[in-house]
Short mmCIF file of C-alpha atoms in Angstrom, two decimals:
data_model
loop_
_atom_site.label_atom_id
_atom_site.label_comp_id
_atom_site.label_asym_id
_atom_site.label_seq_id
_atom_site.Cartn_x
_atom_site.Cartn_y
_atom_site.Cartn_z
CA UNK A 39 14.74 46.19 62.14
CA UNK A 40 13.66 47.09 65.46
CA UNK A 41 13.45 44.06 67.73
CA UNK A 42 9.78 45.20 68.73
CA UNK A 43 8.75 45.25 65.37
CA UNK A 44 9.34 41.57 65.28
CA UNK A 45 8.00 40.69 68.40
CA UNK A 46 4.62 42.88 67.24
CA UNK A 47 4.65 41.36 64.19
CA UNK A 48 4.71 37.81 65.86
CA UNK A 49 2.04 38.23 68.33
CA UNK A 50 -0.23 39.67 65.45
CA UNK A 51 -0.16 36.79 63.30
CA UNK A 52 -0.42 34.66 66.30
CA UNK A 53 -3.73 36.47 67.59
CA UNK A 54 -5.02 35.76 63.63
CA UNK A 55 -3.99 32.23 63.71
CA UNK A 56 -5.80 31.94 66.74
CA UNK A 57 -8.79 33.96 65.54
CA UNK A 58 -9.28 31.98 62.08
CA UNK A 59 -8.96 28.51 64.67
CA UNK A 60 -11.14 29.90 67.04
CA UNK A 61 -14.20 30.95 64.14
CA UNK A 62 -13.59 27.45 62.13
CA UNK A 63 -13.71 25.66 65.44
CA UNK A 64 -17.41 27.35 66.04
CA UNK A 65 -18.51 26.94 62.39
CA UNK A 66 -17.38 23.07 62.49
CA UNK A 67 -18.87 22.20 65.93
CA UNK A 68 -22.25 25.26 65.94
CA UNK A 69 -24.48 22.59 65.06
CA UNK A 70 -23.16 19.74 68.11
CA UNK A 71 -25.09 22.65 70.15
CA UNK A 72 -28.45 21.07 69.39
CA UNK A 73 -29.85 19.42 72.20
CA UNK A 74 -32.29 16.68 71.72
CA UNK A 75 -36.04 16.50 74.03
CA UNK A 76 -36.15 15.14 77.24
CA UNK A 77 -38.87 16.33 77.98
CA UNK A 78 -42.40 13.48 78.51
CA UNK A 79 -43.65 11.69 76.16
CA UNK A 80 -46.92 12.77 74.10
CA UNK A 81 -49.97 10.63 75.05
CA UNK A 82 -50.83 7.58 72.15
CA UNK A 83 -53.40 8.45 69.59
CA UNK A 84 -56.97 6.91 69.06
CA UNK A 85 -57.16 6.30 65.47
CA UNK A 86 -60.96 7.19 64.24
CA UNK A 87 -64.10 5.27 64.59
CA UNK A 88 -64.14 4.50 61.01
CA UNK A 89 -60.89 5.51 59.65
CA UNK A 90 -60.89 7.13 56.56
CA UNK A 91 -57.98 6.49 53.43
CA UNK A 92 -54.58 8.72 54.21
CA UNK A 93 -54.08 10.84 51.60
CA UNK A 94 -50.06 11.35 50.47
CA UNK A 95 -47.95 13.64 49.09
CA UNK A 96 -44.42 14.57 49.06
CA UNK A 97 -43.53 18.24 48.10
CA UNK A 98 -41.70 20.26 45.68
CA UNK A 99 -42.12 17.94 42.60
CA UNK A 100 -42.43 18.49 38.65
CA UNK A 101 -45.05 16.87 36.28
CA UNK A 102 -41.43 14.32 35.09
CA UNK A 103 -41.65 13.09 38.96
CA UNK A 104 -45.62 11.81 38.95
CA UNK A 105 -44.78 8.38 37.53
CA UNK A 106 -42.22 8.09 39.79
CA UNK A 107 -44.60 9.51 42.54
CA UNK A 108 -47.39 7.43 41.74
CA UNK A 109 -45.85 3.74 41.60
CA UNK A 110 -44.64 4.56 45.47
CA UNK A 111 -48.12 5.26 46.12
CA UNK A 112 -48.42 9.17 46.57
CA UNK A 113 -51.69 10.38 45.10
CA UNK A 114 -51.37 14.15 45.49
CA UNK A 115 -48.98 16.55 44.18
CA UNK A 116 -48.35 20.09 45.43
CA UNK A 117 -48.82 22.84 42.08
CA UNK A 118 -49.60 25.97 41.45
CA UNK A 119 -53.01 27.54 40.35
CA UNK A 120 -52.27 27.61 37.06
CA UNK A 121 -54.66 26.60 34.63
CA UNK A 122 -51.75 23.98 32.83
CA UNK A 123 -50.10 22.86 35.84
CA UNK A 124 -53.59 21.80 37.37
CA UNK A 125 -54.86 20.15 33.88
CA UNK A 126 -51.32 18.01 34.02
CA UNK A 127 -52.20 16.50 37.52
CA UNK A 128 -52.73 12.72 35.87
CA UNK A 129 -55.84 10.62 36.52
CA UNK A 130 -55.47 8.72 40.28
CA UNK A 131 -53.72 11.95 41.64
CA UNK A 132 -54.76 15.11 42.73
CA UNK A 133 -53.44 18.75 43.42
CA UNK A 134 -53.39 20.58 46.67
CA UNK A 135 -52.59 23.99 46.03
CA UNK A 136 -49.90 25.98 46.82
CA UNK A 137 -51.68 29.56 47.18
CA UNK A 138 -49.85 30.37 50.90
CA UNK A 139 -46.87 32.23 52.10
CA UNK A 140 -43.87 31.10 54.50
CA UNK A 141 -43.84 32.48 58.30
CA UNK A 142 -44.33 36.34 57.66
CA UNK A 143 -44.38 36.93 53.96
CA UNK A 144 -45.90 37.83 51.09
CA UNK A 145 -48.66 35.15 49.65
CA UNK A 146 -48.44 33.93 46.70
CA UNK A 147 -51.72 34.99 45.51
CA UNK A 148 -53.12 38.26 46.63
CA UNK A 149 -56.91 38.56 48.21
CA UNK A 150 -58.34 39.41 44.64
CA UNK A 151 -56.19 36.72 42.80
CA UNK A 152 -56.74 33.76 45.66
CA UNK A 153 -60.65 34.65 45.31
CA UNK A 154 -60.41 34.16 41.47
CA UNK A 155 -58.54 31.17 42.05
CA UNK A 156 -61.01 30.05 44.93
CA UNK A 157 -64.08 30.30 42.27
CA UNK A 158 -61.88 28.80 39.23
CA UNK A 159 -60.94 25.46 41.29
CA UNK A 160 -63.46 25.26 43.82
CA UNK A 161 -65.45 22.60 41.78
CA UNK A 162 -62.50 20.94 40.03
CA UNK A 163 -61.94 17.28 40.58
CA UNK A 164 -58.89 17.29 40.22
CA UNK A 165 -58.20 19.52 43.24
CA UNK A 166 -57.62 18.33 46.67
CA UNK A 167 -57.53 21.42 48.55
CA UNK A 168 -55.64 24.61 49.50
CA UNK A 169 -51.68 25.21 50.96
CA UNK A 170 -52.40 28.43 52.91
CA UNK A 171 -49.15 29.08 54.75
CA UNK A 172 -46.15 27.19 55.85
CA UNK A 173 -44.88 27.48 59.32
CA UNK A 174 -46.85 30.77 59.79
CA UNK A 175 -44.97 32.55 62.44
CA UNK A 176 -48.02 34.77 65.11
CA UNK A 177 -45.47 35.70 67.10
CA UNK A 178 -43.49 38.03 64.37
CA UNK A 179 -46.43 38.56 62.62
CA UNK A 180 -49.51 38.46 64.68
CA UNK A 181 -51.81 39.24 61.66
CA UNK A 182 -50.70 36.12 59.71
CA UNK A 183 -53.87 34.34 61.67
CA UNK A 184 -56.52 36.88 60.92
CA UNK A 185 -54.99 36.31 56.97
CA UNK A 186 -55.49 32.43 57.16
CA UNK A 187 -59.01 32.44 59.29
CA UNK A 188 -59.72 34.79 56.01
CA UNK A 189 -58.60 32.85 53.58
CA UNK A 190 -60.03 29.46 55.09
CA UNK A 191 -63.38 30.84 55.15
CA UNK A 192 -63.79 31.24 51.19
CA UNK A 193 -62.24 28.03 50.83
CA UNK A 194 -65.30 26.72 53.51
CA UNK A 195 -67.72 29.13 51.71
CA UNK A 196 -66.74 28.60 48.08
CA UNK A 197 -65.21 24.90 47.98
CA UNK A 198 -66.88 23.37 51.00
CA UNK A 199 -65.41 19.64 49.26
CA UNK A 200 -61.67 20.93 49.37
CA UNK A 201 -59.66 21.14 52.44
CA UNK A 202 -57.48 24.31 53.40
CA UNK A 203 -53.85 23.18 54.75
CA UNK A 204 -51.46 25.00 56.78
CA UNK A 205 -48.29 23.44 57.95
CA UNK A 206 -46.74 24.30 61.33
CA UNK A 207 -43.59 23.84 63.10
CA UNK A 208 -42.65 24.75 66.52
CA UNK A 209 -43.57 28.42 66.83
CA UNK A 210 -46.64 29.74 68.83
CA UNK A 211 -49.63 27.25 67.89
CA UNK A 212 -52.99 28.51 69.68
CA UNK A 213 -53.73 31.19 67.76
CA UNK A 214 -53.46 28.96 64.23
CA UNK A 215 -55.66 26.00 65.74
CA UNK A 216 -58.30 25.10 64.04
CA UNK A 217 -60.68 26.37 66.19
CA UNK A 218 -59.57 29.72 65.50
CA UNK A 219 -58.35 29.82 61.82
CA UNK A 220 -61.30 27.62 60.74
CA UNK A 221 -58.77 25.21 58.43
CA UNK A 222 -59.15 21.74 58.08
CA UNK A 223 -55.78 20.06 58.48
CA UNK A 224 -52.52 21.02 60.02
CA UNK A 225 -49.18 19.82 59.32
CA UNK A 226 -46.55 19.38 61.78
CA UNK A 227 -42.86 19.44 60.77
CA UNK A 228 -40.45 18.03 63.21
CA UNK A 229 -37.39 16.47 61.88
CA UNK A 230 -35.90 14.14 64.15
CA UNK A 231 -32.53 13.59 62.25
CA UNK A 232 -30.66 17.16 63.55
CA UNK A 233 -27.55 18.34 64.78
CA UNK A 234 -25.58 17.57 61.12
CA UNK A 235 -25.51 17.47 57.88
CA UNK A 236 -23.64 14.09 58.66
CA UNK A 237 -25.53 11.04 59.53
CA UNK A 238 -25.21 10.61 63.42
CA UNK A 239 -26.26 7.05 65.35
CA UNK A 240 -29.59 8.93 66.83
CA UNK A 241 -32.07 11.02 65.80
CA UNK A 242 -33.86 12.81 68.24
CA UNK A 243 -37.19 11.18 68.06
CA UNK A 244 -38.89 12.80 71.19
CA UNK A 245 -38.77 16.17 68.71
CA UNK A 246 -42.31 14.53 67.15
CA UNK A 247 -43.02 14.55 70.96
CA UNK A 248 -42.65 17.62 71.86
CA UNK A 249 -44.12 18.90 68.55
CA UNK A 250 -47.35 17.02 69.42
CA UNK A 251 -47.86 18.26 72.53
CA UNK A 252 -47.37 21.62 71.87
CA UNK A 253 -50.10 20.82 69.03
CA UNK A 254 -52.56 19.35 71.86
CA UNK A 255 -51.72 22.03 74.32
CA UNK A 256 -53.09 24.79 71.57
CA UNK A 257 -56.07 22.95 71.10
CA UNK A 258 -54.90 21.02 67.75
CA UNK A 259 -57.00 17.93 67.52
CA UNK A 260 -55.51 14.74 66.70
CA UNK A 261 -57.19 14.19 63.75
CA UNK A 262 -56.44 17.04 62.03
CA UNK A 263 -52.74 16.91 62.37
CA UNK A 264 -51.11 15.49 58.79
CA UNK A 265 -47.24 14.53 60.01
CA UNK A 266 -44.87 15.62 57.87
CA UNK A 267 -42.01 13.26 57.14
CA UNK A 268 -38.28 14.25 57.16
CA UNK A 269 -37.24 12.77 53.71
CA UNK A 270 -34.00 15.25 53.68
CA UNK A 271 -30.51 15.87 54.49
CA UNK A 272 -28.45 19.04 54.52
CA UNK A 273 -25.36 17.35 52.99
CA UNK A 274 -25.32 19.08 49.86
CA UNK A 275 -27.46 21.75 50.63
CA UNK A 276 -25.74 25.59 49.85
CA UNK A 277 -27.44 26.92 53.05
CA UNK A 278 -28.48 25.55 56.33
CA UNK A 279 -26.30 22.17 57.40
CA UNK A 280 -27.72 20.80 60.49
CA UNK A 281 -29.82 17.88 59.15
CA UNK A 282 -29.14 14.85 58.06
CA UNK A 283 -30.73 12.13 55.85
CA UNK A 284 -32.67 8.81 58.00
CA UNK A 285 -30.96 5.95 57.80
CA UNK A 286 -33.28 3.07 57.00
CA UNK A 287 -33.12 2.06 60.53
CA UNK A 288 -33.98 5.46 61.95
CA UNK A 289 -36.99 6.33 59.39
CA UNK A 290 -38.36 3.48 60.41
CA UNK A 291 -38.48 4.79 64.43
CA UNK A 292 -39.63 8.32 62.80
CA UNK A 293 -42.38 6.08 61.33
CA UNK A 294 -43.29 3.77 64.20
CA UNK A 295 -43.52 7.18 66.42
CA UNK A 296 -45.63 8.71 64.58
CA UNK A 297 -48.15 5.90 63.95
CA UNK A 298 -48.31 5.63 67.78
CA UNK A 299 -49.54 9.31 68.07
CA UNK A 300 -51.36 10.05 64.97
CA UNK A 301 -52.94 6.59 63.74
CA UNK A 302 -54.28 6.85 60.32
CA UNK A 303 -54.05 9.97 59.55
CA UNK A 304 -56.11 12.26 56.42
CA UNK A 305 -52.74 13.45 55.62
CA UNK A 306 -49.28 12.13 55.36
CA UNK A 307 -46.20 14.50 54.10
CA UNK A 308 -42.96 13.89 52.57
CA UNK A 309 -40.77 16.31 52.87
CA UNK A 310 -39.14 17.16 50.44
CA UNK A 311 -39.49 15.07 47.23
CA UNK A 312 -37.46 17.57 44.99
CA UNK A 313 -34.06 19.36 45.78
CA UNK A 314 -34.20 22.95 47.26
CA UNK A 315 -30.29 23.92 47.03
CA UNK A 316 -30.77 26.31 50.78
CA UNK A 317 -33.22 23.70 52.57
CA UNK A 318 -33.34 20.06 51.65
CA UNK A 319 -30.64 18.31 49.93
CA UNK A 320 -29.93 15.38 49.33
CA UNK A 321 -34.10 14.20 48.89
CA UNK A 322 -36.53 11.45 48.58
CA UNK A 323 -36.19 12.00 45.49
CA UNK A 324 -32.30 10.81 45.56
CA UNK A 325 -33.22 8.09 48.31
CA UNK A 326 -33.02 4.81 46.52
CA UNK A 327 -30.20 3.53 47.65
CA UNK A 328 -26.39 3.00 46.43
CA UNK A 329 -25.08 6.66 48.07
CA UNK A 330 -28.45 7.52 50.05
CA UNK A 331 -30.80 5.52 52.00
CA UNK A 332 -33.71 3.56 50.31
CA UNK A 333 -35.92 5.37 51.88
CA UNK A 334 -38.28 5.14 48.50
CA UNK A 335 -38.89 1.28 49.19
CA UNK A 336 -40.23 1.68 52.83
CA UNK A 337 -42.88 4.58 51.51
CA UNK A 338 -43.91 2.57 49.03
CA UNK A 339 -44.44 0.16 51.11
CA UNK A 340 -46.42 2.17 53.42
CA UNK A 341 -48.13 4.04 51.18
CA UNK A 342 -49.56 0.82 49.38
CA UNK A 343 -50.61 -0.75 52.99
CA UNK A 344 -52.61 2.89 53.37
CA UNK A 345 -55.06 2.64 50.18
#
C-alpha cells in the first residue's frame, strides 16, 4: 500500500472525528447560548379599584383531568366547539374556546364555521369566551391582525358576555393591542426557566420584564394582560429542549413577579396542564412531586386564595 494512502486515509478519519466532536459539541452546548434580560425593570402594577375574581385555567386537558383540575382550583377548561365537548364542561367550570390559529396558520374554524359557532355558543353558560390565536406573529403575517380585529368583533357583536382571548409572546405587539384588534384579554407567555431541558440554579425572571414592557410600550393595558404560567419542562419532550421545569423555589419568584406587575388579574394561565410530546413535557399535570416538582400544591394554593 502506498504510504500516502495511509497518511490520506488518517487525516480523513481524523477531519470526521473532529467533525462529529465539533457538531455534538454545538448540539450539547446550542442552548447555553441563551442570554437572560438585563435590561430595567417593568414598572409595579395597580391592581383595580374593585378587583374582580381571577379566572384560571391551565391548557391542553381532557374531560378525565377536570376533577383533578377542579380540586386545585381551576374553573375553566380550554375545548373545542363541539357540541359534546362543551355539554361535558362540569357545573363550577367553564369553557373558553379554542376557535384560533398559532402565529401564521390556518384557524381552526373558518369565517363561515366560527360565525356558526359564534351564534351556537354566544348565549351558553357554560362558555367563558373565545381563544382567537396564539402567539399571532404581524410581522410574518401582517394580515393575522385584520383576521382577529374580525373575528373579535362578532364575538363583541354576537356574545357581548364572552370575552375573546389571544395569547402573545414576544413578537411585534402594537398592532394586536387591544385598541386595535378590539379583544378583551391578552395573554403573555414568557417562561423564565430557559436555556435547558435540565434544571439550572436561575431562571431568568426579568424575561416577565421585558415581556411586560414590550406589552405597555404597544399600548397593552395592564388589566387586560392574563400571565401565562410556565408549568413545563423540555426534558422529555421529542422536539425543542431548552426549557426546564420550576423548581418549587423558582415558581414561587415566577409567581411573586408577576403579582408585582399584574395584581389580580381576570386571567391566570397554566401552561401546559397536558403533555404535548414537541412543546411541553414533563407538565403540571406530572408536577406532584416524587420525580417533578410539586408545583400542583402551590396552585392550589393560589388558586383557592383567588376565589
Amino acid at each position: 500500500m502506498d504510504i500516502r494512502d495511509v497518511r490520506f486515509r488518517i487525516a480523513a478519519v481524523v477531519v470526521t472525528v473532529v467533525l462529529a466532536a465539533g457538531i455534538l459539541f454545538y448540539l450539547q452546548h446550542r442552548a447555553d447560548r441563551y442570554r437572560p434580560y438585563r435590561g430595567p425593570l417593568a414598572s409595579p402594577g395597580t391592581p383595580a379599584a374593585e378587583p374582580g375574581r381571577t379566572r384560571r385555567i391551565a391548557l391542553n386537558t381532557e374531560p378525565s383531568d377536570y376533577p383533578r383540575l377542579r380540586a386545585l382550583g381551576y374553573d375553566l377548561v380550554d375545548v373545542k366547539a363541539d357540541p359534546a365537548l362543551v355539554a361535558g364542561v362540569p357545573d363550577g367550570m367553564q369553557a373558553l374556546l379554542w376557535v384560533g390559529n398559532f402565529t401564521c396558520g390556518g384557524f381552526e374554524l373558518d369565517w363561515d364555521a366560527f360565525t356558526q359557532a359564534v351564534h351556537r355558543y354566544g348565549q351558553d353558560p357554560k362558555v367563558f369566551g373565545w381563544y382567537l390565536s396564539d402567539e399571532p406573529n404581524p410581522g410574518d403575517c401582517p394580515r393575522i391582525a385584520q383576521e382577529i380585529r374580525r373575528r373579535a368583533a362578532y364575538v363583541e357583536r354576537h356574545a357581548p358576555r364572552q370575552i375573546s382571548f389571544i395569547s402573545l409572546t414576544d413578537w411585534p405587539m402594537k398592532p394586536l393591542a387591544p385598541k386595535r384588534t378590539g379583544v378583551d384579554l391578552v395573554g403573555l407567555d414568557p417562561y423564565p426557566c430557559k436555556g435547558s431541558a435540565k434544571t439550572r440554579e436561575h431562571c431568568d425572571i426579568g424575561a416577565i420584564d421585558r415581556m411586560v414592557r414590550m406589552a405597555d410600550a404597544a399600548g397593552i393595558p395592564r388589566g387586560r394582560i392574563a400571565p401565562v404560567l410556565q408549568t413545563f419542562g423540555q426534558s422529555c419532550s421529542k422536539g425543542d429542549r431548552k426549557y426546564w421545569m420550576p423548581t418549587q423555589a423558582q415558581f414561587r419568584k415566577i409567581l411573586a413577579r408577576w403579582d408585582r406587575l399584574t395584581p389580580r388579574p381576570p386571567l391566570e394561565i397554566s401552561y401546559s396542564w397536558g403533555r404535548q410530546d414537541e412543546w411541553a413535557c414533563p407538565s403540571l399535570a406530572d408536577a406532584s412531586g416524587g420525580d417533578h416538582p410539586d408545583l400542583q400544591s402551590l396552585m392550589k394554593a393560589r388558586n383557592s386564595s383567588r376565589r
